């Protein structure tokens, strides 16, 4: 079984990650709105950090 299929099966079984609730999604949307969009230099820094 491929890794994505295993991950989806585990998610359906309630193992590991779980889907966030609606209130969490609304909160995250608000955070993103407050932060605005990164400029090109900031986006490059974010990309470099998470590689």
mmCIF file of C-alpha atoms in Angstrom:
data_model
loop_
_atom_site.group_PDB
_atom_site.id
_atom_site.type_symbol
_atom_site.label_atom_id
_atom_site.label_comp_id
_atom_site.label_asym_id
_atom_site.label_seq_id
_atom_site.Cartn_x
_atom_site.Cartn_y
_atom_site.Cartn_z
ATOM 1 C CA UNK A 1 0.000 0.000 0.000
ATOM 2 C CA UNK A 2 1.352 3.450 -0.908
ATOM 3 C CA UNK A 3 2.102 5.969 1.839
ATOM 4 C CA UNK A 4 -0.808 8.306 0.939
ATOM 5 C CA UNK A 5 -3.247 5.389 1.074
ATOM 6 C CA UNK A 6 -1.892 4.300 4.458
ATOM 7 C CA UNK A 7 -2.180 7.861 5.786
ATOM 8 C CA UNK A 8 -5.785 8.183 4.589
ATOM 9 C CA UNK A 9 -6.685 4.811 6.090
ATOM 10 C CA UNK A 10 -5.203 5.861 9.438
ATOM 11 C CA UNK A 11 -7.107 9.165 9.310
ATOM 12 C CA UNK A 12 -10.368 7.281 8.712
ATOM 13 C CA UNK A 13 -9.560 4.965 11.640
ATOM 14 C CA UNK A 14 -9.079 7.973 13.923
ATOM 15 C CA UNK A 15 -5.354 7.343 14.378
ATOM 16 C CA UNK A 16 -2.874 10.231 14.339
ATOM 17 C CA UNK A 17 -4.083 13.498 12.821
ATOM 18 C CA UNK A 18 -7.731 14.438 12.876
ATOM 19 C CA UNK A 19 -9.714 17.053 11.002
ATOM 20 C CA UNK A 20 -9.977 20.384 12.819
ATOM 21 C CA UNK A 21 -13.377 21.647 13.889
ATOM 22 C CA UNK A 22 -15.171 24.524 12.208
ATOM 23 C CA UNK A 23 -14.229 26.989 14.961
ATOM 24 C CA UNK A 24 -10.532 26.185 14.516
ATOM 25 C CA UNK A 25 -10.775 26.725 10.773
ATOM 26 C CA UNK A 26 -12.471 30.099 11.350
ATOM 27 C CA UNK A 27 -9.749 31.058 13.839
ATOM 28 C CA UNK A 28 -6.974 30.164 11.385
ATOM 29 C CA UNK A 29 -8.665 32.143 8.629
ATOM 30 C CA UNK A 30 -8.699 35.156 10.957
ATOM 31 C CA UNK A 31 -5.019 34.724 11.762
ATOM 32 C CA UNK A 32 -4.118 34.577 8.081
ATOM 33 C CA UNK A 33 -6.226 37.695 7.389
ATOM 34 C CA UNK A 34 -4.450 39.580 10.200
ATOM 35 C CA UNK A 35 -1.002 38.570 8.945
ATOM 36 C CA UNK A 36 -1.663 39.717 5.383
ATOM 37 C CA UNK A 37 0.406 38.306 2.525
ATOM 38 C CA UNK A 38 4.196 38.069 2.657
ATOM 39 C CA UNK A 39 6.197 40.110 0.172
ATOM 40 C CA UNK A 40 8.669 38.331 -2.119
ATOM 41 C CA UNK A 41 11.571 38.539 0.354
ATOM 42 C CA UNK A 42 9.469 37.244 3.251
ATOM 43 C CA UNK A 43 8.088 34.394 1.137
ATOM 44 C CA UNK A 44 11.653 33.393 0.191
ATOM 45 C CA UNK A 45 12.650 33.406 3.873
ATOM 46 C CA UNK A 46 9.656 31.239 4.817
ATOM 47 C CA UNK A 47 10.513 28.818 2.015
ATOM 48 C CA UNK A 48 14.150 28.619 3.132
ATOM 49 C CA UNK A 49 13.201 27.976 6.766
ATOM 50 C CA UNK A 50 10.863 25.088 5.975
ATOM 51 C CA UNK A 51 13.163 23.239 3.557
#
